[in-house]
Coordinates of C-alpha atoms and ligand atoms in Angstrom, one line a residue:
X1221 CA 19.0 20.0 13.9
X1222 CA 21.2 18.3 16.4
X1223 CA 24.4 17.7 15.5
X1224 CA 26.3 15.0 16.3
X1225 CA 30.0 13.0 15.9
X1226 CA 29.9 9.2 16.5
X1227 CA 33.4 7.1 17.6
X1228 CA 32.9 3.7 16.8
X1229 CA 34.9 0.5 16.4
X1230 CA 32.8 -0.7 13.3
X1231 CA 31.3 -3.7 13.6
X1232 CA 28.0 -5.2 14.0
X1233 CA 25.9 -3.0 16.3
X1234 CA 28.0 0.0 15.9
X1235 CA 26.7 0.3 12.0
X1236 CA 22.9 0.4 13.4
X1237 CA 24.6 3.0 15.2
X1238 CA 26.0 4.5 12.2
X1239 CA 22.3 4.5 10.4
X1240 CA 20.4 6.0 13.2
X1241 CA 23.0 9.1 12.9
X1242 CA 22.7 8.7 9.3
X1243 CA 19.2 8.9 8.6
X1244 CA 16.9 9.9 11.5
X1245 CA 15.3 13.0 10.6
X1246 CA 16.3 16.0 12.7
X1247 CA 19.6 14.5 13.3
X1248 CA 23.0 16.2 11.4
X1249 CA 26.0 13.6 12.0
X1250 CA 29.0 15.3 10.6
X1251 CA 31.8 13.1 11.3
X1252 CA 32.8 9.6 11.6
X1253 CA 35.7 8.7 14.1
X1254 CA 37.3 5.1 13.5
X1255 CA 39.4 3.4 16.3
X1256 CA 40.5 -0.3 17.0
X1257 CA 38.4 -2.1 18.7
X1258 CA 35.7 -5.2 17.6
X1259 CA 38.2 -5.3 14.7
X1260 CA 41.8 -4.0 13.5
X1261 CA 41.4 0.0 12.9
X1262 CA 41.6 -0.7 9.1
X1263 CA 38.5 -2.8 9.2
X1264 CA 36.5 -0.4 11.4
X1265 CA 36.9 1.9 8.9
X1266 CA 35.9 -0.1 6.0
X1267 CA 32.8 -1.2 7.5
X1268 CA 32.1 2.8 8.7
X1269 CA 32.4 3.2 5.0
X1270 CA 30.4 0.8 3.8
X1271 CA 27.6 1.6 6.3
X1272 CA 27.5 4.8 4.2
X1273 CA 27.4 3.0 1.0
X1274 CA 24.3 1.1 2.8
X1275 CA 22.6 4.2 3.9
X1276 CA 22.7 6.2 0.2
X1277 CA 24.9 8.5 1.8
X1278 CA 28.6 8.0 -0.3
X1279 CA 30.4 10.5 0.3
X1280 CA 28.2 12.6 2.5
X1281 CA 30.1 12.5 5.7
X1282 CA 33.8 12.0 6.6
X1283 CA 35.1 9.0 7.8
X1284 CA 38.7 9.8 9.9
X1285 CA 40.8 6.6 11.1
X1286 CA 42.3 7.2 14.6
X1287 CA 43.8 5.1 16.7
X1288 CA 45.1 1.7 16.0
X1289 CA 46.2 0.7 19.5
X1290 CA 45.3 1.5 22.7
X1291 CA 47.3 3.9 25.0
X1292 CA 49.5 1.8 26.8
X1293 CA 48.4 -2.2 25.9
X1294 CA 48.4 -4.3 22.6
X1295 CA 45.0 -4.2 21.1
X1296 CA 42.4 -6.9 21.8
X1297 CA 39.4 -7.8 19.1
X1298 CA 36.0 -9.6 19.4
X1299 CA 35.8 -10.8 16.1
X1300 CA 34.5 -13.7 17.8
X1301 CA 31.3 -11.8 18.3
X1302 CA 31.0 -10.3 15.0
X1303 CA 32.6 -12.2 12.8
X1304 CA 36.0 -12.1 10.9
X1305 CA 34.8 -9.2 8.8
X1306 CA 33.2 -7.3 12.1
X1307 CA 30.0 -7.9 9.7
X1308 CA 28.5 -11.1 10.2
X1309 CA 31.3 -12.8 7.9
X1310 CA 29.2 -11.1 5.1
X1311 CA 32.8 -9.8 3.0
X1312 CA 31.0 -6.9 1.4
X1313 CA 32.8 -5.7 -1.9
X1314 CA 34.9 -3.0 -1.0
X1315 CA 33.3 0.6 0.1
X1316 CA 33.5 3.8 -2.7
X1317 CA 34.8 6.0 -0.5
X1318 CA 37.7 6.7 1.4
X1319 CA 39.3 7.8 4.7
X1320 CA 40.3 11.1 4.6
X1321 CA 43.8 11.6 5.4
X1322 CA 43.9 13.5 8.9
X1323 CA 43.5 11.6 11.9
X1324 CA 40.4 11.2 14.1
X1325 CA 41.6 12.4 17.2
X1326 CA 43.0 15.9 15.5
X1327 CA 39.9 16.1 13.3
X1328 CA 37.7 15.6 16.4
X1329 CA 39.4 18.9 18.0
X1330 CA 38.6 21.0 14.8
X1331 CA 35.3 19.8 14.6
X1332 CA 34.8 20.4 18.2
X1333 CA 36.7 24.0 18.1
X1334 CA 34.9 24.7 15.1
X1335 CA 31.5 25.2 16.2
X1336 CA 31.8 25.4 20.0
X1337 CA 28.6 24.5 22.3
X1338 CA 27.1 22.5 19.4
X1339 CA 28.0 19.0 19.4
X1340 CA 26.9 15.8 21.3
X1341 CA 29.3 12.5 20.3
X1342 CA 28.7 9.2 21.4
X1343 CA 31.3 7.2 21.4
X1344 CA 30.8 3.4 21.4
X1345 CA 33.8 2.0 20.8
X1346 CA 37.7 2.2 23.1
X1347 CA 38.0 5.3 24.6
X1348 CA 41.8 5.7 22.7
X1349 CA 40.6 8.4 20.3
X1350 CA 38.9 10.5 22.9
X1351 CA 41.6 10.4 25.5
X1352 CA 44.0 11.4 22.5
X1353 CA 41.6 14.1 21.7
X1354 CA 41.9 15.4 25.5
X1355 CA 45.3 15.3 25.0
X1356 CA 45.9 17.4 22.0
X1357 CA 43.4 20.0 23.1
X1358 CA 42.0 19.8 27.0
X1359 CA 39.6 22.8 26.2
X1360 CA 37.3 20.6 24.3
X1361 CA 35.7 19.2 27.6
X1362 CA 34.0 22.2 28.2
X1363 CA 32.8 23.0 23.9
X1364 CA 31.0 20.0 23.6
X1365 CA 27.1 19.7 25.0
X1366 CA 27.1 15.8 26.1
X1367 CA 29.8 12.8 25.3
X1368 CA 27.6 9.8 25.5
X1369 CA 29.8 6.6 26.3
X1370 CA 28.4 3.4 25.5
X1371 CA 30.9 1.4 28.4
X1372 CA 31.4 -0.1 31.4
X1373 CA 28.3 -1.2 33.7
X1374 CA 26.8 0.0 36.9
X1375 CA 26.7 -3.1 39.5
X1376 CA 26.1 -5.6 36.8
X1377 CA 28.7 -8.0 35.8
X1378 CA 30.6 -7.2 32.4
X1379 CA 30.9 -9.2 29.2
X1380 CA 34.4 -9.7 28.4
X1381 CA 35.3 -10.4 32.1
X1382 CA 32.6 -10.8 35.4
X1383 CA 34.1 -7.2 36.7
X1384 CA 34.2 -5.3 32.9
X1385 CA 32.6 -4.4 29.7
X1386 CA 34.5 -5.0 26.6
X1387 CA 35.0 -1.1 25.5
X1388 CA 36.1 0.0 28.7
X1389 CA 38.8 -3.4 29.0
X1390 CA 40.0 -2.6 25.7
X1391 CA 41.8 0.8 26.8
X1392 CA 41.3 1.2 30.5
X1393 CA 43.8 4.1 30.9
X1394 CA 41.7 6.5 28.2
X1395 CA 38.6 5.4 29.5
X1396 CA 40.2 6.4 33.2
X1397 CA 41.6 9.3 31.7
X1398 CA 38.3 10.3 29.7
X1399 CA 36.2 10.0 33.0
X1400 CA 38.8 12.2 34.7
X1401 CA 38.7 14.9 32.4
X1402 CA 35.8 16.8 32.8
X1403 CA 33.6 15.7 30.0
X1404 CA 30.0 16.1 30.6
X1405 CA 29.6 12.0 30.0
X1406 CA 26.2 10.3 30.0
X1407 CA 27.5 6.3 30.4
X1408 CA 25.2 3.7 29.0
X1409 CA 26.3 0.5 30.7
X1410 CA 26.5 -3.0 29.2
X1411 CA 23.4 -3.8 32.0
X1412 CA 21.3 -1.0 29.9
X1413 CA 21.5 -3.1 26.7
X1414 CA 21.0 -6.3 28.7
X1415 CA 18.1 -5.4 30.5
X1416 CA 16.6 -2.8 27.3
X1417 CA 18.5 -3.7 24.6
X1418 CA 18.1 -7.4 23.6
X1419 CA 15.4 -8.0 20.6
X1420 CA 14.2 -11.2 20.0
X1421 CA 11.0 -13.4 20.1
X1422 CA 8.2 -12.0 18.7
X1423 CA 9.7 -8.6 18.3
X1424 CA 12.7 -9.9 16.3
X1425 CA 11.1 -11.8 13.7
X1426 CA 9.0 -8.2 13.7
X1427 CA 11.8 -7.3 11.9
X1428 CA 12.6 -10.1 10.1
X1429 CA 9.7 -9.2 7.8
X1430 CA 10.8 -5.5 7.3
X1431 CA 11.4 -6.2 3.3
X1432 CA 13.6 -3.5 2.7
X1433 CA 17.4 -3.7 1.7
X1434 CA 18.3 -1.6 4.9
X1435 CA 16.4 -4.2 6.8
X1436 CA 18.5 -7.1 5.2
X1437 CA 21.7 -5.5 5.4
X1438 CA 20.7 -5.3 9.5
X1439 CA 20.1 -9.0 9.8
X1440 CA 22.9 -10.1 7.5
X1441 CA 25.6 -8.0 9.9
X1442 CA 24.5 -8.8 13.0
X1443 CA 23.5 -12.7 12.4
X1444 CA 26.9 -14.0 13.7
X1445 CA 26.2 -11.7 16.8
X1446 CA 22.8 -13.2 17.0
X1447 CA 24.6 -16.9 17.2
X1448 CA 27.3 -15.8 19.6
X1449 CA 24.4 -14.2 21.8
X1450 CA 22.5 -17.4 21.8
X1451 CA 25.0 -20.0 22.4
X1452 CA 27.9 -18.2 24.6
X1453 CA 25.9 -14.7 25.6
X1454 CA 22.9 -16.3 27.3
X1455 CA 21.2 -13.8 25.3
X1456 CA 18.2 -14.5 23.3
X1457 CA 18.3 -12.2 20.5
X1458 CA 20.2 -9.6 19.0
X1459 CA 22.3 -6.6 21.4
X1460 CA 21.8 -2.9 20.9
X1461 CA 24.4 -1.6 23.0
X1462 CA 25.6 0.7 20.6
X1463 CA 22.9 2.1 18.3
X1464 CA 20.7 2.4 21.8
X1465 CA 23.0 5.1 23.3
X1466 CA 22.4 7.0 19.6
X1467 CA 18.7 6.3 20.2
X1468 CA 18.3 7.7 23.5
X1469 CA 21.0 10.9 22.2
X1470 CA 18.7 11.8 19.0
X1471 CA 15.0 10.7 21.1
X1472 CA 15.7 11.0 24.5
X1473 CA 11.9 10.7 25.5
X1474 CA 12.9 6.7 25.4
X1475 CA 15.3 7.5 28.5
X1476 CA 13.7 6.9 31.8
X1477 CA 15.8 7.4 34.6
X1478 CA 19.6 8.1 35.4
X1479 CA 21.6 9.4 38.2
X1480 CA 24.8 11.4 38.6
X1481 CA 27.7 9.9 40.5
X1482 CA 31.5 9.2 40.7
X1483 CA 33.0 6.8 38.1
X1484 CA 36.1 4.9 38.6
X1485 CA 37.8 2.9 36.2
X1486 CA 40.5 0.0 37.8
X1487 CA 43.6 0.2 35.4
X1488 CA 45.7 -1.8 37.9
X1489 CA 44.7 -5.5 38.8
X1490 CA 44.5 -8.1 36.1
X1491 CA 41.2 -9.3 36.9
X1492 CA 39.4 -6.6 37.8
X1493 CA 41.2 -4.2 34.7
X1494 CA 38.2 -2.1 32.9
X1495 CA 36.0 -2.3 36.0
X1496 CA 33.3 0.9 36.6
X1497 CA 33.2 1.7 40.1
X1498 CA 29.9 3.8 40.6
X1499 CA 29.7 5.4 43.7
X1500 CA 25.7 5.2 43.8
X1501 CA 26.3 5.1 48.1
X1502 CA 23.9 7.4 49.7
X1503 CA 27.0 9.3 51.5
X1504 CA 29.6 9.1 48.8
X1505 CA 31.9 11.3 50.7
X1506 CA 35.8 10.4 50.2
X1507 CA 37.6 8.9 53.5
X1508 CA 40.5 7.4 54.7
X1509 CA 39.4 4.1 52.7
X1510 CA 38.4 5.4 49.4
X1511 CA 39.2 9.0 47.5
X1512 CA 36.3 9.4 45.1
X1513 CA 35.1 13.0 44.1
X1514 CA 32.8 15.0 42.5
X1515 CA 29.9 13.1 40.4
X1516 CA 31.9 12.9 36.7
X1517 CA 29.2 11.2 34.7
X1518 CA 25.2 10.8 34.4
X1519 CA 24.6 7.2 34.4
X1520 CA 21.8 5.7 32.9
X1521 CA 19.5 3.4 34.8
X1522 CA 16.3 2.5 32.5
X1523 CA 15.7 3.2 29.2
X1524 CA 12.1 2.3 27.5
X1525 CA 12.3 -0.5 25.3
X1526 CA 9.3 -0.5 23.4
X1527 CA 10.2 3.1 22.2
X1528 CA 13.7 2.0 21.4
X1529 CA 12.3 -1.2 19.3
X1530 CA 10.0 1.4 17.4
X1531 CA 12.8 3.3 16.7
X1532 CA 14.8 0.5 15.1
X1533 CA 11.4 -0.9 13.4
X1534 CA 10.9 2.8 11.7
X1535 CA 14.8 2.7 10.8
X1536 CA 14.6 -0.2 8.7
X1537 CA 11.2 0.6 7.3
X1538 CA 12.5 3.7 6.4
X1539 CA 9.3 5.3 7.5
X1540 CA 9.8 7.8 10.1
X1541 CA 6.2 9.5 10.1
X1542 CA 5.9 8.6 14.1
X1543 CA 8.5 11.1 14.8
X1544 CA 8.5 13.8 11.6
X1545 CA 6.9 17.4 12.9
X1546 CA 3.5 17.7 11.6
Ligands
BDR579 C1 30.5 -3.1 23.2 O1 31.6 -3.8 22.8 C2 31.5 -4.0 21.4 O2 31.7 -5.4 21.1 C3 30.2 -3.5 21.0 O3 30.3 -2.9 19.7 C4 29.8 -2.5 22.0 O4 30.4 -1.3 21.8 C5 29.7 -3.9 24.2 O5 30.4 -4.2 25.3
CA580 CA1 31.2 -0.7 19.6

């Protein structure tokens, strides 16, 4: 079983997130982790809920609300991308279950001390609950076996500014802090979804003809990301950014190639605030002009596409015989 812990600011591709951890077989996700993000905290953590209701799995697994702001700036949504709701403007009856009452940050260090050694999170959303995490309790850096950060982008231009991706923009001063720290981060960059994320075509209406009611739940809460990708993205279908860094944690055969490097994050200029400075140079040693260090995070670089579509395809279906043990 690998057992995981997901951080997401619930909206849109961050449930397809939510059902990959939920329901891939071989895969044990044992906490949810809320923060502000695509949408107010209190919305992120309805729709975390209600992806649970979706999956047939009520009550199953603990949804903890963290952070509502980021460290040191007021809060910034994309509800432009997702829709008022964060789920394709679909205003879903309210979830059965609750939040439990501790928050995600504290609840991420007792999971973490808990069973030392034996998570991987993934974290797709602001990095405000993980930096508070650090915080509380440093020593979880070295009890957890990867932190998977869907942020930032490696030489490729961002999508809430040219220089940065929206999860890293959001809270630049935990995602500086969170890179700093000593995790042992695998960062899947916004040019990873753009270049192996994006179904559409042939593929997409694929999946338009999965008749299941996981299938329609997919399409009905990512269809006003679908329209914002087509007429403001320049991207023809719908973005995986999200539930592609859980793919390629729970299957990793589907991840091609990465490298290890130094990862900056700018916390100072206006413009260039949330931008990923990857030191990819063949001599990255620090100098007079620049004072990198050690390499703090695996970046990925290609991930296979036609094994992450087959992954999504079998997730609606809800037929997973490709990947069961014989
Ligand atoms: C990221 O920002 C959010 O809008 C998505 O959920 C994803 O986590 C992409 O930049
Ligand atoms: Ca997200």
């Amino acid at each position: 079983m690998k057992r995981l812990l997901i951080d997401t600011d619930t909206a849109g591709d961050d449930v397809t997130s939510l059902l990959f951890g939920l329901l891939w077989p071989g895969v044990q996700l044992d906490a949810i982790f809320t923060v502000m993000g695509n949408v107010p905290l209190e919305l992120c953590t309805r729709n975390a809920l209600t992806a649970l209701d979706h999956a047939g799995r009520s009550g199953e697994v603990p949804v903890f609300a963290g952070c509502d702001r980021p460290l040191m700036r007021p809060p910034i949504h994309s509800d432009f991308v997702h829709g008022k709701d964060g789920m394709g403007n679909s205003f879903f009856v309210p979830p059965r279950g609750k939040a439990e009452p501790l928050h995600a940050a504290q609840a991420l260090v007792r999971f973490v001390n808990a069973a030392p050694g034996e998570y991987e999170i993934v974290a797709h959303g602001p990095l405000t609950n993980l930096a508070v995490a650090y915080m509380l309790d440093p020593s979880i850096v070295h009890k957890i076996k990867k932190l998977w950060i869907m942020g930032g982008a490696c030489h490729f231009q961002g999508n809430i500014t040219p220089a940065a991706e929206y999860n890293v923009y959001a809270d630049p001063e935990a995602a500086r802090m969170v890179f700093r720290a000593g995790f042992p981060i695998v960062m899947v960059g916004w040019e990873i979804c753009c270049r192996y994320g994006i179904v559409g075509g042939e593929d997409l209406a694929a999946l338009q003809a999965i008749d299941t009611p996981l299938a329609r739940f997919y399409h009905q809460i990512n269809s006003a990301a679908l329209k914002f990708n087509r007429e403001l993205g320049g991207l023809d279908g719908i973005s995986h950014p999200d539930s592609q860094t859980t793919a390629i944690c729970i299957n990793p055969a589907i991840l091609q190639k990465s490298g290890r490097y130094f990862v900056e994050v700018e916390c100072q200029s206006n413009q260039m605030r949330g931008y990923t400075a990857v030191d990819t140079r063949f001599h990255p040693e620090p100098n007079e002009f620049w004072q990198g260090g050690e390499p703090n995070a695996e970046v990925v670089h290609e991930v296979d596409y036609h094994g992450f579509y087959r992954m999504l395809s079998a997730l609606l279906k809800g037929d997973f015989s490709e990947y069961s043990p014989a």
